[in-house]
Short mmCIF file of C-alpha atoms and ligand atoms in Angstrom, two decimals:
data_model
loop_
_atom_site.label_atom_id
_atom_site.label_comp_id
_atom_site.label_asym_id
_atom_site.label_seq_id
_atom_site.Cartn_x
_atom_site.Cartn_y
_atom_site.Cartn_z
CA MET A 1 34.14 -21.03 16.50
CA PRO A 2 35.01 -17.68 14.98
CA GLY A 3 33.01 -14.58 15.86
CA LEU A 4 30.07 -13.70 13.62
CA SER A 5 31.54 -10.72 11.83
CA MET A 6 29.48 -8.48 9.60
CA ALA A 7 30.84 -10.05 6.45
CA GLU A 8 29.98 -13.55 7.65
CA SER A 9 26.60 -12.60 8.97
CA GLY A 10 25.52 -11.76 5.52
CA GLY A 11 27.40 -8.52 5.14
CA GLY A 12 28.53 -9.66 1.75
CA ARG A 13 26.21 -12.48 0.67
CA ASP A 14 22.74 -13.92 1.15
CA PHE A 15 21.64 -16.58 3.59
CA PRO A 16 21.09 -20.02 2.06
CA ALA A 17 17.47 -20.28 0.94
CA LYS A 18 15.25 -21.68 -1.81
CA LEU A 19 12.01 -20.21 -3.00
CA THR A 20 9.80 -22.87 -1.45
CA LEU A 21 6.19 -23.77 -2.15
CA GLN A 22 5.29 -22.84 1.44
CA VAL A 23 6.55 -19.30 1.00
CA PHE A 24 4.76 -19.02 -2.30
CA ILE A 25 1.43 -20.30 -0.96
CA CYS A 26 1.60 -18.22 2.23
CA THR A 27 2.35 -15.14 0.13
CA ILE A 28 -0.63 -15.68 -2.16
CA ILE A 29 -3.03 -16.33 0.72
CA ALA A 30 -1.85 -13.29 2.69
CA ALA A 31 -2.00 -11.17 -0.44
CA PHE A 32 -5.77 -11.69 -0.42
CA GLY A 33 -5.63 -8.90 2.17
CA GLY A 34 -4.65 -6.77 -0.84
CA LEU A 35 -7.59 -8.08 -2.82
CA MET A 36 -9.96 -6.94 -0.05
CA PHE A 37 -8.39 -3.51 -0.11
CA GLY A 38 -8.42 -3.31 -3.91
CA TYR A 39 -12.01 -4.48 -4.16
CA ASP A 40 -13.01 -1.66 -1.94
CA ILE A 41 -11.05 0.96 -3.84
CA GLY A 42 -12.65 -0.17 -7.08
CA ILE A 43 -16.20 -0.61 -5.89
CA SER A 44 -16.81 2.88 -4.47
CA GLY A 45 -16.37 4.81 -7.71
CA GLY A 46 -18.81 2.64 -9.66
CA VAL A 47 -21.41 2.48 -6.92
CA THR A 48 -21.39 6.25 -6.42
CA SER A 49 -22.22 6.73 -10.07
CA MET A 50 -25.23 4.33 -9.95
CA ASP A 51 -28.57 6.12 -10.01
CA ASP A 52 -30.35 3.66 -7.69
CA PHE A 53 -27.67 4.14 -5.08
CA LEU A 54 -27.61 7.93 -5.40
CA GLU A 55 -31.40 8.21 -5.29
CA LYS A 56 -31.58 6.18 -2.08
CA PHE A 57 -28.70 7.67 -0.11
CA PHE A 58 -27.73 10.92 -1.82
CA PRO A 59 -30.89 12.35 -3.42
CA ALA A 60 -29.35 15.83 -3.74
CA VAL A 61 -26.50 14.48 -5.89
CA TYR A 62 -28.98 12.46 -7.91
CA LEU A 63 -31.00 15.56 -8.76
CA LYS A 64 -27.91 17.63 -9.54
CA LYS A 65 -26.53 14.91 -11.79
CA HIS A 66 -29.65 14.94 -13.90
CA GLU A 67 -29.86 18.69 -14.28
CA ALA A 68 -28.85 19.16 -17.88
CA ARG A 69 -27.12 22.47 -17.36
CA GLU A 70 -25.11 21.54 -14.30
CA ASP A 71 -21.42 22.46 -14.55
CA ASN A 72 -19.36 19.52 -15.91
CA TYR A 73 -16.70 19.89 -13.27
CA CYS A 74 -19.06 20.27 -10.30
CA LYS A 75 -21.97 17.89 -10.70
CA TYR A 76 -20.70 15.33 -8.19
CA ASP A 77 -19.32 17.78 -5.65
CA ASN A 78 -21.04 16.70 -2.43
CA GLN A 79 -19.26 16.34 0.92
CA PHE A 80 -21.49 13.45 2.03
CA LEU A 81 -20.88 11.49 -1.13
CA GLN A 82 -17.15 11.98 -0.63
CA LEU A 83 -17.48 10.97 3.00
CA PHE A 84 -18.93 7.65 1.85
CA THR A 85 -15.68 6.94 -0.01
CA SER A 86 -13.29 8.46 2.47
CA SER A 87 -14.73 7.34 5.84
CA LEU A 88 -13.08 3.96 5.35
CA TYR A 89 -9.66 5.57 5.40
CA LEU A 90 -10.27 7.40 8.65
CA ALA A 91 -11.13 4.12 10.35
CA ALA A 92 -8.08 2.51 8.75
CA ILE A 93 -5.73 5.13 10.25
CA VAL A 94 -6.95 4.50 13.79
CA SER A 95 -7.05 0.75 13.36
CA SER A 96 -3.59 0.41 11.84
CA PHE A 97 -2.23 2.03 15.03
CA ILE A 98 -3.97 -0.65 17.10
CA ALA A 99 -2.87 -3.27 14.58
CA SER A 100 0.80 -2.32 15.01
CA PHE A 101 0.60 -3.39 18.70
CA PHE A 102 -1.54 -6.40 17.89
CA CYS A 103 0.97 -7.49 15.26
CA LYS A 104 3.86 -7.31 17.71
CA LYS A 105 2.09 -8.90 20.66
CA PHE A 106 0.06 -11.64 18.98
CA GLY A 107 1.82 -12.06 15.65
CA ARG A 108 1.26 -11.28 11.98
CA LYS A 109 -1.08 -14.23 11.36
CA PRO A 110 -3.79 -13.34 13.94
CA THR A 111 -3.67 -9.73 12.73
CA ILE A 112 -4.41 -10.92 9.19
CA GLN A 113 -7.24 -13.09 10.53
CA ALA A 114 -8.74 -10.16 12.46
CA ALA A 115 -8.64 -8.13 9.26
CA SER A 116 -10.76 -10.68 7.41
CA ILE A 117 -13.41 -10.75 10.16
CA PHE A 118 -13.81 -6.96 10.25
CA PHE A 119 -13.96 -6.86 6.49
CA LEU A 120 -16.66 -9.50 6.41
CA ALA A 121 -18.74 -7.60 8.96
CA GLY A 122 -18.39 -4.42 6.89
CA ALA A 123 -19.48 -6.15 3.70
CA VAL A 124 -22.61 -7.55 5.37
CA LEU A 125 -23.56 -4.16 6.87
CA ASN A 126 -23.09 -2.42 3.54
CA ALA A 127 -25.05 -4.93 1.52
CA ALA A 128 -27.95 -4.72 3.97
CA ALA A 129 -27.82 -0.93 4.47
CA VAL A 130 -31.18 0.78 4.83
CA ASP A 131 -29.90 4.27 5.63
CA LEU A 132 -26.78 6.41 5.42
CA GLY A 133 -25.83 5.59 9.03
CA MET A 134 -25.69 1.87 8.30
CA LEU A 135 -23.79 2.51 5.12
CA ILE A 136 -21.12 4.55 6.90
CA ALA A 137 -20.97 2.00 9.79
CA GLY A 138 -20.20 -0.67 7.20
CA ARG A 139 -17.51 1.50 5.64
CA LEU A 140 -15.94 2.00 9.07
CA CYS A 141 -15.80 -1.78 9.66
CA LEU A 142 -14.21 -2.24 6.25
CA GLY A 143 -11.73 0.47 7.22
CA VAL A 144 -10.72 -1.41 10.36
CA GLY A 145 -10.22 -4.51 8.20
CA VAL A 146 -8.08 -2.57 5.75
CA GLY A 147 -6.02 -1.05 8.60
CA PHE A 148 -5.29 -4.48 10.10
CA GLY A 149 -4.63 -6.11 6.73
CA ASN A 150 -2.39 -3.41 5.31
CA GLN A 151 -0.37 -3.29 8.52
CA ALA A 152 0.23 -7.04 8.71
CA VAL A 153 0.34 -8.39 5.15
CA PRO A 154 3.35 -6.51 3.68
CA LEU A 155 5.35 -7.13 6.88
CA PHE A 156 4.38 -10.79 6.84
CA ILE A 157 5.50 -11.27 3.24
CA SER A 158 8.74 -9.34 3.66
CA GLU A 159 9.62 -11.43 6.71
CA ILE A 160 9.00 -14.84 5.16
CA ALA A 161 10.53 -14.06 1.76
CA PRO A 162 14.18 -14.87 1.00
CA ALA A 163 16.02 -11.56 0.41
CA LYS A 164 16.63 -12.38 -3.23
CA TYR A 165 12.93 -12.71 -4.05
CA ARG A 166 11.51 -10.31 -1.47
CA GLY A 167 10.59 -7.57 -3.94
CA GLY A 168 8.68 -9.80 -6.34
CA LEU A 169 6.86 -11.67 -3.58
CA ASN A 170 5.92 -8.54 -1.70
CA ILE A 171 4.51 -7.03 -4.86
CA CYS A 172 1.98 -9.89 -4.96
CA PHE A 173 0.19 -7.79 -2.33
CA GLN A 174 -0.07 -4.91 -4.80
CA LEU A 175 -0.88 -7.33 -7.62
CA LEU A 176 -3.91 -8.56 -5.71
CA ILE A 177 -4.88 -4.96 -4.92
CA THR A 178 -5.02 -4.30 -8.64
CA ILE A 179 -6.91 -7.54 -9.33
CA GLY A 180 -9.38 -6.52 -6.60
CA ILE A 181 -9.91 -3.15 -8.28
CA LEU A 182 -10.48 -4.83 -11.65
CA ILE A 183 -12.93 -7.42 -10.29
CA ALA A 184 -14.83 -4.66 -8.50
CA ASN A 185 -15.26 -2.70 -11.69
CA LEU A 186 -16.36 -5.75 -13.66
CA ILE A 187 -18.93 -6.47 -10.97
CA ASN A 188 -20.07 -2.84 -11.04
CA TYR A 189 -20.40 -3.05 -14.79
CA ALA A 190 -22.75 -6.03 -14.45
CA THR A 191 -24.71 -4.87 -11.41
CA SER A 192 -25.34 -1.39 -12.76
CA LYS A 193 -27.95 -3.08 -14.95
CA VAL A 194 -29.64 -4.80 -12.02
CA HIS A 195 -32.31 -2.43 -10.70
CA PRO A 196 -32.91 -1.30 -8.04
CA TYR A 197 -30.52 -3.26 -5.84
CA GLY A 198 -27.44 -3.85 -8.04
CA TRP A 199 -25.35 -1.73 -5.67
CA ARG A 200 -26.12 -4.18 -2.84
CA ILE A 201 -24.52 -7.00 -4.84
CA SER A 202 -21.49 -4.80 -5.51
CA LEU A 203 -20.99 -3.86 -1.88
CA GLY A 204 -21.80 -7.35 -0.58
CA GLY A 205 -19.23 -8.85 -2.96
CA ALA A 206 -16.53 -7.65 -0.57
CA ALA A 207 -17.46 -10.65 1.57
CA ALA A 208 -15.91 -13.07 -0.94
CA PRO A 209 -12.21 -12.10 -0.53
CA ALA A 210 -12.77 -11.74 3.24
CA ILE A 211 -14.05 -15.32 3.46
CA ILE A 212 -11.19 -16.63 1.29
CA LEU A 213 -8.67 -14.84 3.51
CA ALA A 214 -10.31 -16.05 6.73
CA ILE A 215 -10.24 -19.69 5.61
CA GLY A 216 -6.88 -19.49 3.82
CA SER A 217 -5.19 -17.87 6.78
CA LEU A 218 -5.77 -21.02 8.82
CA ALA A 219 -3.17 -22.67 6.57
CA ILE A 220 -0.42 -20.03 6.73
CA MET A 221 2.43 -20.13 9.20
CA GLU A 222 3.62 -17.39 11.50
CA THR A 223 6.87 -15.65 10.51
CA PRO A 224 10.04 -16.88 12.28
CA THR A 225 10.72 -13.28 13.36
CA SER A 226 7.38 -12.94 15.07
CA LEU A 227 7.74 -16.38 16.72
CA LEU A 228 11.17 -15.48 18.07
CA GLU A 229 9.90 -12.10 19.19
CA ARG A 230 7.38 -13.95 21.34
CA GLY A 231 9.92 -16.46 22.74
CA LYS A 232 8.86 -19.45 20.60
CA ASN A 233 12.42 -20.30 19.60
CA GLU A 234 12.03 -23.96 18.67
CA GLU A 235 8.99 -23.39 16.53
CA ALA A 236 10.78 -20.47 14.87
CA LEU A 237 13.74 -22.68 13.93
CA ARG A 238 11.43 -25.37 12.58
CA VAL A 239 9.45 -22.85 10.51
CA LEU A 240 12.60 -21.21 9.22
CA ARG A 241 13.98 -24.57 8.00
CA LYS A 242 10.66 -25.34 6.35
CA ILE A 243 10.21 -22.05 4.55
CA ARG A 244 13.83 -21.83 3.44
CA GLY A 245 13.88 -25.43 2.21
CA VAL A 246 17.41 -25.99 3.64
CA GLU A 247 18.61 -27.55 6.88
CA ASN A 248 21.36 -25.07 7.60
CA VAL A 249 19.60 -21.86 8.56
CA ASP A 250 21.90 -21.07 11.49
CA LYS A 251 23.20 -17.81 10.12
CA GLU A 252 19.83 -16.37 9.34
CA TYR A 253 18.45 -17.65 12.63
CA SER A 254 21.22 -16.01 14.61
CA GLU A 255 20.81 -12.80 12.63
CA ILE A 256 17.12 -12.65 13.57
CA LEU A 257 18.04 -13.48 17.19
CA ASN A 258 20.49 -10.59 17.22
CA ALA A 259 17.83 -8.28 15.90
CA ILE A 260 15.45 -9.50 18.60
CA GLU A 261 17.98 -9.10 21.37
CA LEU A 262 18.44 -5.52 20.32
CA ALA A 263 14.71 -5.00 19.93
CA LYS A 264 14.11 -6.21 23.49
CA GLN A 265 16.22 -3.37 24.81
CA VAL A 266 13.86 -0.93 23.21
CA LYS A 267 10.96 -0.53 25.62
CA HIS A 268 9.16 2.21 23.72
CA PRO A 269 9.29 1.56 19.99
CA TYR A 270 7.39 4.75 19.17
CA ARG A 271 9.75 6.91 21.24
CA ASN A 272 12.71 5.10 19.78
CA LEU A 273 11.40 5.70 16.31
CA MET A 274 11.73 9.42 16.89
CA SER A 275 15.43 9.11 17.76
CA ARG A 276 17.97 10.46 15.31
CA SER A 277 19.22 7.08 14.12
CA ASN A 278 15.73 6.04 13.05
CA ARG A 279 14.94 9.20 11.20
CA PRO A 280 16.17 8.10 7.76
CA GLN A 281 13.81 5.11 7.62
CA LEU A 282 10.95 7.06 9.17
CA ILE A 283 11.29 9.89 6.68
CA CYS A 284 11.71 7.64 3.65
CA GLY A 285 8.94 5.19 4.67
CA THR A 286 6.30 7.86 5.28
CA VAL A 287 7.31 10.19 2.49
CA LEU A 288 7.09 7.33 -0.03
CA GLN A 289 3.46 6.75 0.90
CA PHE A 290 2.73 10.46 0.80
CA PHE A 291 4.20 10.61 -2.70
CA GLN A 292 2.35 7.47 -3.75
CA GLN A 293 -0.95 9.21 -3.10
CA PHE A 294 0.13 12.54 -4.56
CA THR A 295 0.73 10.94 -7.92
CA GLY A 296 -3.06 11.39 -8.10
CA ILE A 297 -3.65 7.67 -8.65
CA ASN A 298 -6.81 7.54 -6.62
CA VAL A 299 -8.41 10.26 -8.63
CA VAL A 300 -8.38 7.66 -11.37
CA MET A 301 -9.18 4.68 -9.14
CA PHE A 302 -12.10 6.15 -7.21
CA TYR A 303 -13.47 8.56 -9.70
CA ALA A 304 -12.66 7.13 -13.11
CA PRO A 305 -16.33 6.40 -13.91
CA VAL A 306 -17.31 9.84 -12.63
CA LEU A 307 -14.45 11.43 -14.54
CA PHE A 308 -15.40 9.63 -17.73
CA GLN A 309 -19.02 10.67 -17.33
CA THR A 310 -17.82 14.22 -16.90
CA MET A 311 -16.13 13.85 -20.28
CA GLY A 312 -19.39 12.80 -21.87
CA TYR A 313 -19.22 8.98 -21.88
CA GLY A 314 -22.55 7.41 -20.87
CA SER A 315 -22.58 5.45 -17.62
CA ASP A 316 -21.90 2.17 -19.48
CA GLY A 317 -19.02 3.64 -21.40
CA SER A 318 -17.63 5.09 -18.20
CA LEU A 319 -17.57 1.82 -16.32
CA LEU A 320 -16.14 0.07 -19.36
CA SER A 321 -13.31 2.60 -19.66
CA ALA A 322 -12.58 2.09 -15.98
CA VAL A 323 -12.30 -1.64 -16.67
CA VAL A 324 -9.76 -0.90 -19.42
CA THR A 325 -7.57 1.24 -17.15
CA ASP A 326 -7.83 -1.36 -14.37
CA SER A 327 -6.65 -4.12 -16.70
CA VAL A 328 -3.64 -2.00 -17.60
CA ASN A 329 -3.04 -1.63 -13.85
CA VAL A 330 -2.95 -5.42 -13.32
CA VAL A 331 -0.71 -6.22 -16.28
CA SER A 332 1.75 -3.44 -15.47
CA THR A 333 2.04 -4.59 -11.87
CA LEU A 334 3.26 -7.94 -13.21
CA VAL A 335 6.14 -6.04 -14.82
CA ALA A 336 7.18 -4.90 -11.34
CA VAL A 337 6.90 -8.43 -9.92
CA PHE A 338 9.47 -9.65 -12.45
CA LEU A 339 11.76 -6.63 -12.62
CA VAL A 340 12.04 -5.31 -9.10
CA ASP A 341 14.64 -7.81 -7.89
CA ILE A 342 16.59 -7.58 -11.13
CA ILE A 343 16.85 -3.89 -11.99
CA GLY A 344 16.10 -2.62 -8.49
CA ARG A 345 13.64 -0.19 -6.96
CA LYS A 346 15.10 3.17 -7.94
CA VAL A 347 15.15 2.73 -11.71
CA LEU A 348 11.45 1.83 -11.67
CA LEU A 349 10.55 4.83 -9.52
CA ILE A 350 12.48 7.33 -11.60
CA GLU A 351 11.35 6.06 -15.01
CA ALA A 352 7.73 6.10 -13.83
CA CYS A 353 7.99 9.72 -12.74
CA LEU A 354 8.85 10.74 -16.30
CA GLN A 355 6.04 8.67 -17.73
CA MET A 356 3.42 9.93 -15.27
CA LEU A 357 4.56 13.51 -15.67
CA VAL A 358 4.12 13.47 -19.44
CA ALA A 359 0.70 11.78 -19.18
CA GLN A 360 -0.68 14.13 -16.49
CA SER A 361 0.52 17.26 -18.28
CA ILE A 362 -0.96 16.34 -21.66
CA MET A 363 -4.20 15.25 -19.99
CA GLY A 364 -4.49 18.56 -18.13
CA ARG A 365 -3.89 20.46 -21.37
CA ILE A 366 -6.54 18.51 -23.31
CA LEU A 367 -9.15 19.03 -20.61
CA ALA A 368 -8.26 22.72 -20.37
CA VAL A 369 -8.82 23.17 -24.09
CA HIS A 370 -11.74 20.83 -24.72
CA LEU A 371 -13.79 20.44 -21.57
CA LYS A 372 -15.70 23.59 -20.71
CA SER A 373 -18.43 23.94 -18.10
CA THR A 374 -21.36 22.55 -20.02
CA ASN A 375 -20.13 21.03 -23.27
CA ILE A 376 -19.55 17.37 -24.15
CA MET A 377 -15.93 16.65 -24.96
CA PRO A 378 -15.21 15.75 -28.61
CA GLY A 379 -14.96 11.94 -29.02
CA GLY A 380 -11.34 11.96 -30.25
CA SER A 381 -10.08 13.95 -27.28
CA ALA A 382 -12.04 11.82 -24.81
CA LYS A 383 -10.43 8.68 -26.29
CA LEU A 384 -7.01 10.27 -26.08
CA VAL A 385 -7.62 11.02 -22.39
CA VAL A 386 -8.43 7.35 -21.77
CA ILE A 387 -5.15 6.35 -23.48
CA LEU A 388 -3.21 8.88 -21.41
CA ILE A 389 -4.83 7.59 -18.25
CA CYS A 390 -3.59 4.11 -19.21
CA VAL A 391 -0.06 5.44 -19.72
CA PHE A 392 -0.23 7.12 -16.32
CA VAL A 393 -1.66 4.06 -14.57
CA SER A 394 0.94 1.71 -16.05
CA GLY A 395 3.78 3.93 -14.82
CA PHE A 396 2.28 3.99 -11.34
CA ALA A 397 1.62 0.26 -11.36
CA TRP A 398 5.22 -0.79 -11.85
CA SER A 399 6.66 1.76 -9.44
CA TRP A 400 5.11 3.95 -6.78
CA GLY A 401 2.14 1.61 -6.32
CA PRO A 402 3.96 -1.55 -5.26
CA LEU A 403 7.11 0.13 -3.97
CA GLY A 404 5.11 2.41 -1.70
CA TRP A 405 4.30 -0.76 0.24
CA LEU A 406 7.43 -2.79 -0.35
CA ILE A 407 10.11 -0.31 0.68
CA PRO A 408 8.59 0.74 4.04
CA SER A 409 8.13 -2.94 4.92
CA GLU A 410 11.80 -3.75 4.36
CA ILE A 411 13.76 -0.75 5.65
CA PHE A 412 13.03 -0.63 9.39
CA PRO A 413 15.12 -2.55 11.92
CA LEU A 414 13.08 -5.05 13.93
CA GLU A 415 12.85 -2.89 17.06
CA THR A 416 10.84 -0.27 15.22
CA ARG A 417 9.44 -2.31 12.32
CA SER A 418 5.75 -2.49 13.33
CA ALA A 419 5.75 1.06 14.69
CA GLY A 420 7.58 2.44 11.67
CA PHE A 421 5.39 0.61 9.24
CA PHE A 422 2.35 2.01 11.04
CA PHE A 423 3.51 5.51 10.09
CA ALA A 424 3.78 4.45 6.48
CA VAL A 425 0.35 2.76 6.43
CA SER A 426 -1.36 5.64 8.17
CA MET A 427 0.28 8.20 5.90
CA ASN A 428 -1.15 6.22 3.00
CA MET A 429 -4.60 6.14 4.57
CA PHE A 430 -4.51 9.80 5.54
CA CYS A 431 -3.50 10.96 2.08
CA THR A 432 -6.01 8.62 0.45
CA PHE A 433 -8.64 10.15 2.70
CA LEU A 434 -7.53 13.66 1.71
CA VAL A 435 -7.63 12.87 -1.99
CA ALA A 436 -10.95 11.02 -1.72
CA GLN A 437 -12.54 13.77 0.33
CA ALA A 438 -11.15 16.70 -1.58
CA PHE A 439 -10.94 15.55 -5.18
CA LEU A 440 -14.47 16.27 -6.36
CA THR A 441 -14.36 19.70 -4.71
CA MET A 442 -10.89 20.38 -6.15
CA LEU A 443 -12.13 19.31 -9.57
CA CYS A 444 -15.01 21.75 -9.24
CA HIS A 445 -12.73 24.65 -8.27
CA MET A 446 -9.41 23.93 -9.96
CA ARG A 447 -10.92 22.29 -13.04
CA SER A 448 -8.28 20.89 -15.36
CA GLY A 449 -5.62 22.60 -13.19
CA ILE A 450 -5.92 19.63 -10.84
CA PHE A 451 -3.80 17.56 -13.23
CA PHE A 452 -1.00 20.13 -13.11
CA PHE A 453 -1.21 20.11 -9.34
CA PHE A 454 -0.40 16.38 -9.30
CA ALA A 455 2.21 16.80 -12.06
CA ALA A 456 4.12 19.23 -9.82
CA TRP A 457 4.23 16.63 -7.06
CA ILE A 458 5.56 14.07 -9.50
CA VAL A 459 8.56 16.33 -10.17
CA VAL A 460 9.25 16.57 -6.42
CA MET A 461 9.06 12.82 -5.90
CA GLY A 462 11.35 12.16 -8.86
CA ILE A 463 14.00 14.38 -7.30
CA PHE A 464 13.55 12.61 -3.98
CA ALA A 465 13.96 9.19 -5.57
CA ILE A 466 17.13 10.22 -7.39
CA PHE A 467 18.96 11.81 -4.47
CA PHE A 468 17.53 10.52 -1.21
CA LEU A 469 16.21 7.04 -1.66
CA PRO A 470 18.77 4.25 -1.18
CA GLU A 471 18.60 1.04 -3.24
CA THR A 472 17.44 -1.92 -1.13
CA LYS A 473 17.37 -4.68 -3.75
CA GLY A 474 18.61 -8.04 -2.46
CA ILE A 475 19.71 -6.83 1.00
CA PRO A 476 18.58 -9.12 3.87
CA ILE A 477 15.92 -7.30 5.85
CA ASP A 478 17.86 -7.32 9.14
CA GLU A 479 20.99 -5.89 7.56
CA MET A 480 19.58 -2.72 6.09
CA ASN A 481 21.19 -0.41 8.63
CA GLU A 482 24.72 -1.65 8.04
CA ARG A 483 24.58 -2.12 4.33
CA VAL A 484 22.24 0.61 3.21
CA TRP A 485 21.65 3.51 5.56
CA LYS A 486 25.11 3.84 7.05
CA LYS A 487 26.59 3.95 3.56
CA HIS A 488 24.19 6.43 1.98
CA TRP A 489 25.80 9.79 1.14
CA PHE A 490 23.11 11.77 2.96
CA TRP A 491 21.60 9.50 5.63
CA LYS A 492 24.89 8.22 7.06
CA ARG A 493 25.25 11.38 9.16
CA TYR A 494 22.31 10.20 11.30
CA TYR A 495 24.28 7.26 12.64
CA LYS A 496 27.36 8.93 14.05
CA GLY A 497 27.70 8.10 17.75
CA SER A 498 24.18 6.76 18.19
CA GLU A 499 23.68 4.58 21.31
CA ILE A 500 21.49 1.93 19.69
CA ASN A 501 24.05 1.66 16.97
CA LYS A 502 26.84 0.84 19.39
CA ARG A 503 24.63 -1.83 20.98
CA ARG A 504 23.88 -3.24 17.54
CA GLN A 505 27.58 -3.49 16.79
CA GLU A 506 28.29 -5.20 20.14
CA ILE A 507 25.55 -7.76 19.55
CA GLN A 508 26.70 -8.40 15.99
CA ASP A 509 30.30 -8.87 17.12
CA LYS A 510 29.29 -11.48 19.70
CA PRO A 511 30.59 -15.07 19.14
CA GLU A 512 28.18 -17.20 17.11
CA GLU A 513 27.51 -19.93 19.77
CA GLU A 514 26.49 -17.24 22.20
CA SER A 515 23.95 -15.73 19.90
CA LEU A 516 22.53 -19.13 18.96
CA GLN A 517 21.85 -20.09 22.58
C1 BGC B 601 -2.51 2.36 -3.40
C2 BGC B 601 -3.95 2.64 -3.60
C3 BGC B 601 -4.26 2.65 -5.09
C4 BGC B 601 -3.82 1.34 -5.73
C5 BGC B 601 -4.02 1.37 -7.22
C6 BGC B 601 -2.16 1.05 -4.05
O1 BGC B 601 -0.82 0.80 -3.88
O2 BGC B 601 -2.18 2.34 -2.03
O3 BGC B 601 -4.28 3.84 -2.99
O4 BGC B 601 -5.62 2.82 -5.30
O5 BGC B 601 -2.47 1.10 -5.44
O6 BGC B 601 -3.59 0.20 -7.82
#
């Protein structure tokens, strides 16, 4: 039998595969991890603008909010209130580190299951909270759930998806994040009228996606890569045949085996990740998540109701406007699901930068002119700001939102995949924490200038996407190094003479029967 050359191993074409029902169902179930995450993002903003909640846990903010002459930009500035939102992300950073080992040692499926249990515990603690301590403890549990879920779900989907549909399937994770945010705001809208315990219903509602994920995850299968990684070769072959819907999966199977053989030689994935030949993926994966957060998206997601109240909408109007922007978020994410494997990742990222830049700049200008310290913004301008927020959110939703998760989950070689993805997840959590913790204070000090701050970052990320980000559309996940990084005008210099690279080449040049044994 001829040797498995690069071209034959997929160097020029895809492995045979159909988009099977199994892959589709497993993707949707796993993506409920995204719904848990999204629910949480959406619920905090609404709950922190509910009077019953503020009076019970943050009486100082409650009083300040009701002082008629309090400065528009500063009335919610309270470190403890921000800690309520941001504590989750601190827990998520630590737990995604643990989850990266868990994922490798026990598999993607148990990691997803652990996520649902932690999330459930957090929801119960929050709904029953009698003091701030209990509230924060609940947030920390939710954070551990988010850390485990966000580490495992995107990897899981990228590993089971056929290369041709990987983008669209992976974005189901983001799609369910956006649906979670929308549901949370609808629930907040309803519970804000239930006194005095509406906030308990809102926070307790997080239990629903956790339960669905816990039960649904019993039906999903482990990824062939993770099975092979743990020596379960026969099961891996069986699963691969099933999820691909074809009998002849030999090429893909041997490609994963090659990747595993190489991965086994790497004893310290984290040390290896720091080596020169892994730098391109590490830089791109983490920087993408940094940029995702510095679009300023979570200013809108967490604080939209607060922001709208600042502009003079009543609390009903505020929650309702948040529901409008969240619906735009869901619908625009669908655009990415359908386009990402057709027009590619880069076009979406670059177009969105232009769109977000225009929206942020005009928004900043309107607030600078019309929103002073103690006035109420004129109705027309406030409406225009809501429209601009929708333009901004839609740009984010078909680009940096989903691709911030998709690209880091598909660019790392197997030996550093969990470790590398951890850096991406924790960068996301860290920056989300920063934005959540700092935004209300920044708003108080920088005022409308905050929008120009984010606009400047959007320019930087646009330049990065144009020059430094390679296109990964349609490339099998275990062939990224050969077909993407080594050919990129800038990143190819990181591969010259690297040891792991030589080993990769030797393994790939091995005869096919040998690698299938
Ligand atoms: C981001 C979240 C953001 C959400 C909005 C996600 O991709 O990671 O921080 O709130 O998108 O849809």
